[in-house]
Amino acid sequence: MVDTATFSYDSFLADISNSNGTLEATIAEVEKVDRIFSDPAVQSFFVNPTIPPEKKQEVVKEIASSSELQPHTANFLNILVDMKRIDIIKDIVKEFEVFYNRITGTEVAVVSSVMRLESQDLAQIAQSVQRLTGAKNVRIKTVIDSSLVAGFTIRYGPSGSKLIDMSVKKQLDEIAAQLDFSSIALA
């Protein structure tokens, strides 16, 4: 039996994947798991105490099969179900990503744009972030944000503390700030 008070689930998964040479594959799987558990219906199913663990393990088996998860990732999800800790999967994913980034020297950049950017554009953004940060690797996460009007923003650094804003929204906000319409009365 594992002592959940002192046990670190994210480091457990990271240690296994690092020791068996599957760190790269596991980070991709962890991202899949994160997307799956972002669905409120999936999340509510797994945290529902009235659903027996056996039923939850059946669903984990289906997820593992359909997502082509490695055995250690599927087993890890089953451990979380057994220990009644599947509710913290999103936190585990975040911590695993931190571990992965530290081990591999990877910087994460979140690119927000109005529409999906082409892979060559994302590659150029990754190269720019790599030059700015000196990171060995850059992982790009994309977000669609219609409020930007056009262009894109890039967040990187510790907790997304650095921002490059190449959006039209920023330009419009700057123009509006320079123009003072407060003294104009509308008829």
PDB file of C-alpha atoms in Angstrom:
ATOM      1  CA  MET A   1       0.000   0.000   0.000  1.00  0.00           C
ATOM      2  CA  VAL A   2       1.309   3.452  -0.911  1.00  0.00           C
ATOM      3  CA  ASP A   3       1.199   6.204   1.698  1.00  0.00           C
ATOM      4  CA  THR A   4      -0.718   8.972  -0.084  1.00  0.00           C
ATOM      5  CA  ALA A   5       0.285  11.570   2.511  1.00  0.00           C
ATOM      6  CA  THR A   6       3.950  11.425   1.462  1.00  0.00           C
ATOM      7  CA  PHE A   7       3.708   9.971  -2.034  1.00  0.00           C
ATOM      8  CA  SER A   8       4.298  12.225  -5.041  1.00  0.00           C
ATOM      9  CA  TYR A   9       2.310  10.834  -7.974  1.00  0.00           C
ATOM     10  CA  ASP A  10       3.858  13.104 -10.587  1.00  0.00           C
ATOM     11  CA  SER A  11       7.425  12.173  -9.618  1.00  0.00           C
ATOM     12  CA  PHE A  12       6.416   8.487  -9.575  1.00  0.00           C
ATOM     13  CA  LEU A  13       5.277   8.635 -13.201  1.00  0.00           C
ATOM     14  CA  ALA A  14       8.257  10.789 -14.150  1.00  0.00           C
ATOM     15  CA  ASP A  15      10.744   8.420 -12.498  1.00  0.00           C
ATOM     16  CA  ILE A  16       9.249   5.404 -14.264  1.00  0.00           C
ATOM     17  CA  SER A  17       9.207   7.040 -17.686  1.00  0.00           C
ATOM     18  CA  ASN A  18      12.687   8.507 -17.217  1.00  0.00           C
ATOM     19  CA  SER A  19      14.158   5.188 -16.064  1.00  0.00           C
ATOM     20  CA  ASN A  20      12.641   3.143 -18.893  1.00  0.00           C
ATOM     21  CA  GLY A  21      13.520   5.700 -21.586  1.00  0.00           C
ATOM     22  CA  THR A  22       9.948   6.671 -22.471  1.00  0.00           C
ATOM     23  CA  LEU A  23       9.935  10.258 -21.206  1.00  0.00           C
ATOM     24  CA  GLU A  24       9.151  11.723 -24.647  1.00  0.00           C
ATOM     25  CA  ALA A  25       6.320   9.279 -25.300  1.00  0.00           C
ATOM     26  CA  THR A  26       4.955   9.749 -21.791  1.00  0.00           C
ATOM     27  CA  ILE A  27       4.758  13.545 -22.070  1.00  0.00           C
ATOM     28  CA  ALA A  28       2.665  13.109 -25.236  1.00  0.00           C
ATOM     29  CA  GLU A  29       0.426  10.641 -23.405  1.00  0.00           C
ATOM     30  CA  VAL A  30       0.091  12.907 -20.398  1.00  0.00           C
ATOM     31  CA  GLU A  31      -1.117  15.653 -22.746  1.00  0.00           C
ATOM     32  CA  LYS A  32      -3.710  13.241 -24.196  1.00  0.00           C
ATOM     33  CA  VAL A  33      -4.858  12.324 -20.684  1.00  0.00           C
ATOM     34  CA  ASP A  34      -5.098  16.020 -19.825  1.00  0.00           C
ATOM     35  CA  ARG A  35      -7.351  16.645 -22.847  1.00  0.00           C
ATOM     36  CA  ILE A  36      -9.525  13.641 -21.976  1.00  0.00           C
ATOM     37  CA  PHE A  37      -9.937  14.712 -18.358  1.00  0.00           C
ATOM     38  CA  SER A  38     -10.701  18.284 -19.430  1.00  0.00           C
ATOM     39  CA  ASP A  39     -14.105  16.983 -20.491  1.00  0.00           C
ATOM     40  CA  PRO A  40     -16.457  17.694 -17.549  1.00  0.00           C
ATOM     41  CA  ALA A  41     -18.391  14.461 -18.212  1.00  0.00           C
ATOM     42  CA  VAL A  42     -15.215  12.360 -17.920  1.00  0.00           C
ATOM     43  CA  GLN A  43     -14.095  14.216 -14.836  1.00  0.00           C
ATOM     44  CA  SER A  44     -17.453  13.883 -13.085  1.00  0.00           C
ATOM     45  CA  PHE A  45     -17.597  10.150 -13.928  1.00  0.00           C
ATOM     46  CA  PHE A  46     -14.230   9.480 -12.292  1.00  0.00           C
ATOM     47  CA  VAL A  47     -14.843  11.563  -9.165  1.00  0.00           C
ATOM     48  CA  ASN A  48     -18.342  10.157  -8.609  1.00  0.00           C
ATOM     49  CA  PRO A  49     -18.094   8.033  -5.429  1.00  0.00           C
ATOM     50  CA  THR A  50     -21.196   5.983  -6.337  1.00  0.00           C
ATOM     51  CA  ILE A  51     -19.513   4.473  -9.403  1.00  0.00           C
ATOM     52  CA  PRO A  52     -17.567   1.347  -8.422  1.00  0.00           C
ATOM     53  CA  PRO A  53     -13.781   1.338  -8.996  1.00  0.00           C
ATOM     54  CA  GLU A  54     -14.153  -1.677 -11.305  1.00  0.00           C
ATOM     55  CA  LYS A  55     -16.313   0.350 -13.686  1.00  0.00           C
ATOM     56  CA  LYS A  56     -13.797   3.198 -13.596  1.00  0.00           C
ATOM     57  CA  GLN A  57     -10.978   0.749 -14.374  1.00  0.00           C
ATOM     58  CA  GLU A  58     -12.961  -0.526 -17.362  1.00  0.00           C
ATOM     59  CA  VAL A  59     -13.158   3.045 -18.663  1.00  0.00           C
ATOM     60  CA  VAL A  60      -9.418   3.514 -18.014  1.00  0.00           C
ATOM     61  CA  LYS A  61      -8.827   0.366 -20.089  1.00  0.00           C
ATOM     62  CA  GLU A  62     -10.941   1.848 -22.918  1.00  0.00           C
ATOM     63  CA  ILE A  63      -9.070   5.172 -22.684  1.00  0.00           C
ATOM     64  CA  ALA A  64      -5.711   3.356 -22.703  1.00  0.00           C
ATOM     65  CA  SER A  65      -6.710   1.318 -25.736  1.00  0.00           C
ATOM     66  CA  SER A  66      -8.223   4.156 -27.775  1.00  0.00           C
ATOM     67  CA  SER A  67      -5.373   6.554 -26.895  1.00  0.00           C
ATOM     68  CA  GLU A  68      -2.707   3.870 -27.325  1.00  0.00           C
ATOM     69  CA  LEU A  69      -1.227   4.530 -23.885  1.00  0.00           C
ATOM     70  CA  GLN A  70       1.878   2.690 -22.750  1.00  0.00           C
ATOM     71  CA  PRO A  71       1.264   0.113 -20.019  1.00  0.00           C
ATOM     72  CA  HIS A  72       2.937   2.224 -17.315  1.00  0.00           C
ATOM     73  CA  THR A  73       0.703   5.217 -18.110  1.00  0.00           C
ATOM     74  CA  ALA A  74      -2.446   3.079 -18.042  1.00  0.00           C
ATOM     75  CA  ASN A  75      -1.293   1.415 -14.802  1.00  0.00           C
ATOM     76  CA  PHE A  76      -0.667   4.840 -13.335  1.00  0.00           C
ATOM     77  CA  LEU A  77      -4.257   5.877 -14.078  1.00  0.00           C
ATOM     78  CA  ASN A  78      -5.460   2.664 -12.423  1.00  0.00           C
ATOM     79  CA  ILE A  79      -3.364   3.451  -9.340  1.00  0.00           C
ATOM     80  CA  LEU A  80      -5.061   6.843  -9.143  1.00  0.00           C
ATOM     81  CA  VAL A  81      -8.466   5.169  -9.383  1.00  0.00           C
ATOM     82  CA  ASP A  82      -7.510   2.578  -6.714  1.00  0.00           C
ATOM     83  CA  MET A  83      -6.175   5.257  -4.363  1.00  0.00           C
ATOM     84  CA  LYS A  84      -9.223   7.465  -4.999  1.00  0.00           C
ATOM     85  CA  ARG A  85      -6.891  10.224  -6.243  1.00  0.00           C
ATOM     86  CA  ILE A  86      -8.023  10.495  -9.871  1.00  0.00           C
ATOM     87  CA  ASP A  87      -9.481  13.875  -8.883  1.00  0.00           C
ATOM     88  CA  ILE A  88      -5.963  15.349  -8.853  1.00  0.00           C
ATOM     89  CA  ILE A  89      -5.055  14.223 -12.380  1.00  0.00           C
ATOM     90  CA  LYS A  90      -4.922  17.817 -13.714  1.00  0.00           C
ATOM     91  CA  ASP A  91      -2.454  18.806 -10.964  1.00  0.00           C
ATOM     92  CA  ILE A  92      -0.356  15.717 -11.671  1.00  0.00           C
ATOM     93  CA  VAL A  93      -0.241  16.603 -15.366  1.00  0.00           C
ATOM     94  CA  LYS A  94       1.005  20.123 -14.565  1.00  0.00           C
ATOM     95  CA  GLU A  95       3.689  18.830 -12.208  1.00  0.00           C
ATOM     96  CA  PHE A  96       4.763  16.126 -14.658  1.00  0.00           C
ATOM     97  CA  GLU A  97       5.186  18.790 -17.332  1.00  0.00           C
ATOM     98  CA  VAL A  98       7.337  20.857 -14.931  1.00  0.00           C
ATOM     99  CA  PHE A  99       9.502  17.788 -14.267  1.00  0.00           C
ATOM    100  CA  TYR A 100       9.763  17.007 -17.982  1.00  0.00           C
ATOM    101  CA  ASN A 101      10.705  20.603 -18.816  1.00  0.00           C
ATOM    102  CA  ARG A 102      13.379  20.701 -16.115  1.00  0.00           C
ATOM    103  CA  ILE A 103      14.919  17.344 -17.137  1.00  0.00           C
ATOM    104  CA  THR A 104      14.956  18.140 -20.866  1.00  0.00           C
ATOM    105  CA  GLY A 105      15.790  21.868 -20.679  1.00  0.00           C
ATOM    106  CA  THR A 106      12.487  22.706 -22.353  1.00  0.00           C
ATOM    107  CA  GLU A 107      10.736  26.060 -22.373  1.00  0.00           C
ATOM    108  CA  VAL A 108       6.976  26.075 -22.913  1.00  0.00           C
ATOM    109  CA  ALA A 109       5.494  28.852 -25.017  1.00  0.00           C
ATOM    110  CA  VAL A 110       1.739  29.363 -25.203  1.00  0.00           C
ATOM    111  CA  VAL A 111       0.814  30.911 -28.538  1.00  0.00           C
ATOM    112  CA  SER A 112      -2.649  32.488 -28.728  1.00  0.00           C
ATOM    113  CA  SER A 113      -4.100  33.446 -32.080  1.00  0.00           C
ATOM    114  CA  VAL A 114      -7.455  34.030 -33.741  1.00  0.00           C
ATOM    115  CA  MET A 115      -6.989  31.061 -36.053  1.00  0.00           C
ATOM    116  CA  ARG A 116      -4.790  28.007 -36.174  1.00  0.00           C
ATOM    117  CA  LEU A 117      -1.233  28.910 -37.163  1.00  0.00           C
ATOM    118  CA  GLU A 118       0.694  26.907 -39.744  1.00  0.00           C
ATOM    119  CA  SER A 119       3.430  24.566 -38.548  1.00  0.00           C
ATOM    120  CA  GLN A 120       6.170  26.654 -40.196  1.00  0.00           C
ATOM    121  CA  ASP A 121       4.932  29.747 -38.296  1.00  0.00           C
ATOM    122  CA  LEU A 122       4.993  27.803 -35.031  1.00  0.00           C
ATOM    123  CA  ALA A 123       8.506  26.560 -35.834  1.00  0.00           C
ATOM    124  CA  GLN A 124       9.685  30.152 -36.321  1.00  0.00           C
ATOM    125  CA  ILE A 125       8.055  31.172 -33.042  1.00  0.00           C
ATOM    126  CA  ALA A 126       9.775  28.237 -31.301  1.00  0.00           C
ATOM    127  CA  GLN A 127      13.146  29.317 -32.720  1.00  0.00           C
ATOM    128  CA  SER A 128      12.583  32.885 -31.511  1.00  0.00           C
ATOM    129  CA  VAL A 129      11.637  31.731 -28.011  1.00  0.00           C
ATOM    130  CA  GLN A 130      14.671  29.443 -27.984  1.00  0.00           C
ATOM    131  CA  ARG A 131      16.951  32.385 -28.861  1.00  0.00           C
ATOM    132  CA  LEU A 132      15.320  34.566 -26.191  1.00  0.00           C
ATOM    133  CA  THR A 133      15.524  31.980 -23.423  1.00  0.00           C
ATOM    134  CA  GLY A 134      18.568  29.892 -24.318  1.00  0.00           C
ATOM    135  CA  ALA A 135      16.477  26.755 -23.736  1.00  0.00           C
ATOM    136  CA  LYS A 136      17.584  23.473 -25.335  1.00  0.00           C
ATOM    137  CA  ASN A 137      14.042  22.766 -26.512  1.00  0.00           C
ATOM    138  CA  VAL A 138      10.799  24.690 -26.930  1.00  0.00           C
ATOM    139  CA  ARG A 139       7.340  23.149 -26.755  1.00  0.00           C
ATOM    140  CA  ILE A 140       4.523  25.172 -28.274  1.00  0.00           C
ATOM    141  CA  LYS A 141       0.991  25.006 -26.924  1.00  0.00           C
ATOM    142  CA  THR A 142      -1.634  26.737 -29.020  1.00  0.00           C
ATOM    143  CA  VAL A 143      -4.797  28.518 -27.912  1.00  0.00           C
ATOM    144  CA  ILE A 144      -7.493  30.034 -30.131  1.00  0.00           C
ATOM    145  CA  ASP A 145      -8.527  33.490 -28.860  1.00  0.00           C
ATOM    146  CA  SER A 146     -10.978  35.425 -31.044  1.00  0.00           C
ATOM    147  CA  SER A 147     -10.618  38.569 -28.905  1.00  0.00           C
ATOM    148  CA  LEU A 148      -7.191  39.224 -30.471  1.00  0.00           C
ATOM    149  CA  VAL A 149      -8.852  40.337 -33.769  1.00  0.00           C
ATOM    150  CA  ALA A 150      -5.701  39.278 -35.690  1.00  0.00           C
ATOM    151  CA  GLY A 151      -2.066  38.490 -34.958  1.00  0.00           C
ATOM    152  CA  PHE A 152      -0.886  36.456 -31.984  1.00  0.00           C
ATOM    153  CA  THR A 153       0.558  36.551 -28.477  1.00  0.00           C
ATOM    154  CA  ILE A 154       3.313  34.411 -26.990  1.00  0.00           C
ATOM    155  CA  ARG A 155       3.561  33.667 -23.254  1.00  0.00           C
ATOM    156  CA  TYR A 156       6.692  31.994 -21.931  1.00  0.00           C
ATOM    157  CA  GLY A 157       8.959  32.019 -18.906  1.00  0.00           C
ATOM    158  CA  PRO A 158       8.159  31.023 -15.331  1.00  0.00           C
ATOM    159  CA  SER A 159       4.366  30.757 -15.050  1.00  0.00           C
ATOM    160  CA  GLY A 160       3.964  32.566 -18.379  1.00  0.00           C
ATOM    161  CA  SER A 161       5.438  35.758 -16.951  1.00  0.00           C
ATOM    162  CA  LYS A 162       6.889  37.000 -20.259  1.00  0.00           C
ATOM    163  CA  LEU A 163       4.603  38.225 -23.028  1.00  0.00           C
ATOM    164  CA  ILE A 164       5.172  39.111 -26.660  1.00  0.00           C
ATOM    165  CA  ASP A 165       2.000  40.728 -27.998  1.00  0.00           C
ATOM    166  CA  MET A 166       1.743  40.977 -31.773  1.00  0.00           C
ATOM    167  CA  SER A 167      -2.043  41.225 -31.812  1.00  0.00           C
ATOM    168  CA  VAL A 168      -4.248  43.799 -33.507  1.00  0.00           C
ATOM    169  CA  LYS A 169      -6.192  44.061 -30.244  1.00  0.00           C
ATOM    170  CA  LYS A 170      -3.073  45.437 -28.534  1.00  0.00           C
ATOM    171  CA  GLN A 171      -2.568  47.956 -31.318  1.00  0.00           C
ATOM    172  CA  LEU A 172      -6.217  49.069 -31.126  1.00  0.00           C
ATOM    173  CA  ASP A 173      -5.975  49.400 -27.333  1.00  0.00           C
ATOM    174  CA  GLU A 174      -2.836  51.553 -27.709  1.00  0.00           C
ATOM    175  CA  ILE A 175      -4.543  53.802 -30.279  1.00  0.00           C
ATOM    176  CA  ALA A 176      -7.626  54.147 -28.066  1.00  0.00           C
ATOM    177  CA  ALA A 177      -5.431  55.066 -25.092  1.00  0.00           C
ATOM    178  CA  GLN A 178      -3.752  57.819 -27.129  1.00  0.00           C
ATOM    179  CA  LEU A 179      -7.048  59.266 -28.302  1.00  0.00           C
ATOM    180  CA  ASP A 180      -9.086  60.970 -25.629  1.00  0.00           C
ATOM    181  CA  PHE A 181     -12.738  60.918 -26.638  1.00  0.00           C
ATOM    182  CA  SER A 182     -14.022  61.843 -23.171  1.00  0.00           C
ATOM    183  CA  SER A 183     -14.624  65.504 -24.109  1.00  0.00           C
ATOM    184  CA  ILE A 184     -16.718  64.702 -27.202  1.00  0.00           C
ATOM    185  CA  ALA A 185     -20.440  64.873 -26.648  1.00  0.00           C
ATOM    186  CA  LEU A 186     -22.586  62.683 -28.832  1.00  0.00           C
ATOM    187  CA  ALA A 187     -25.752  64.304 -30.116  1.00  0.00           C
TER     188      ALA A 187
END
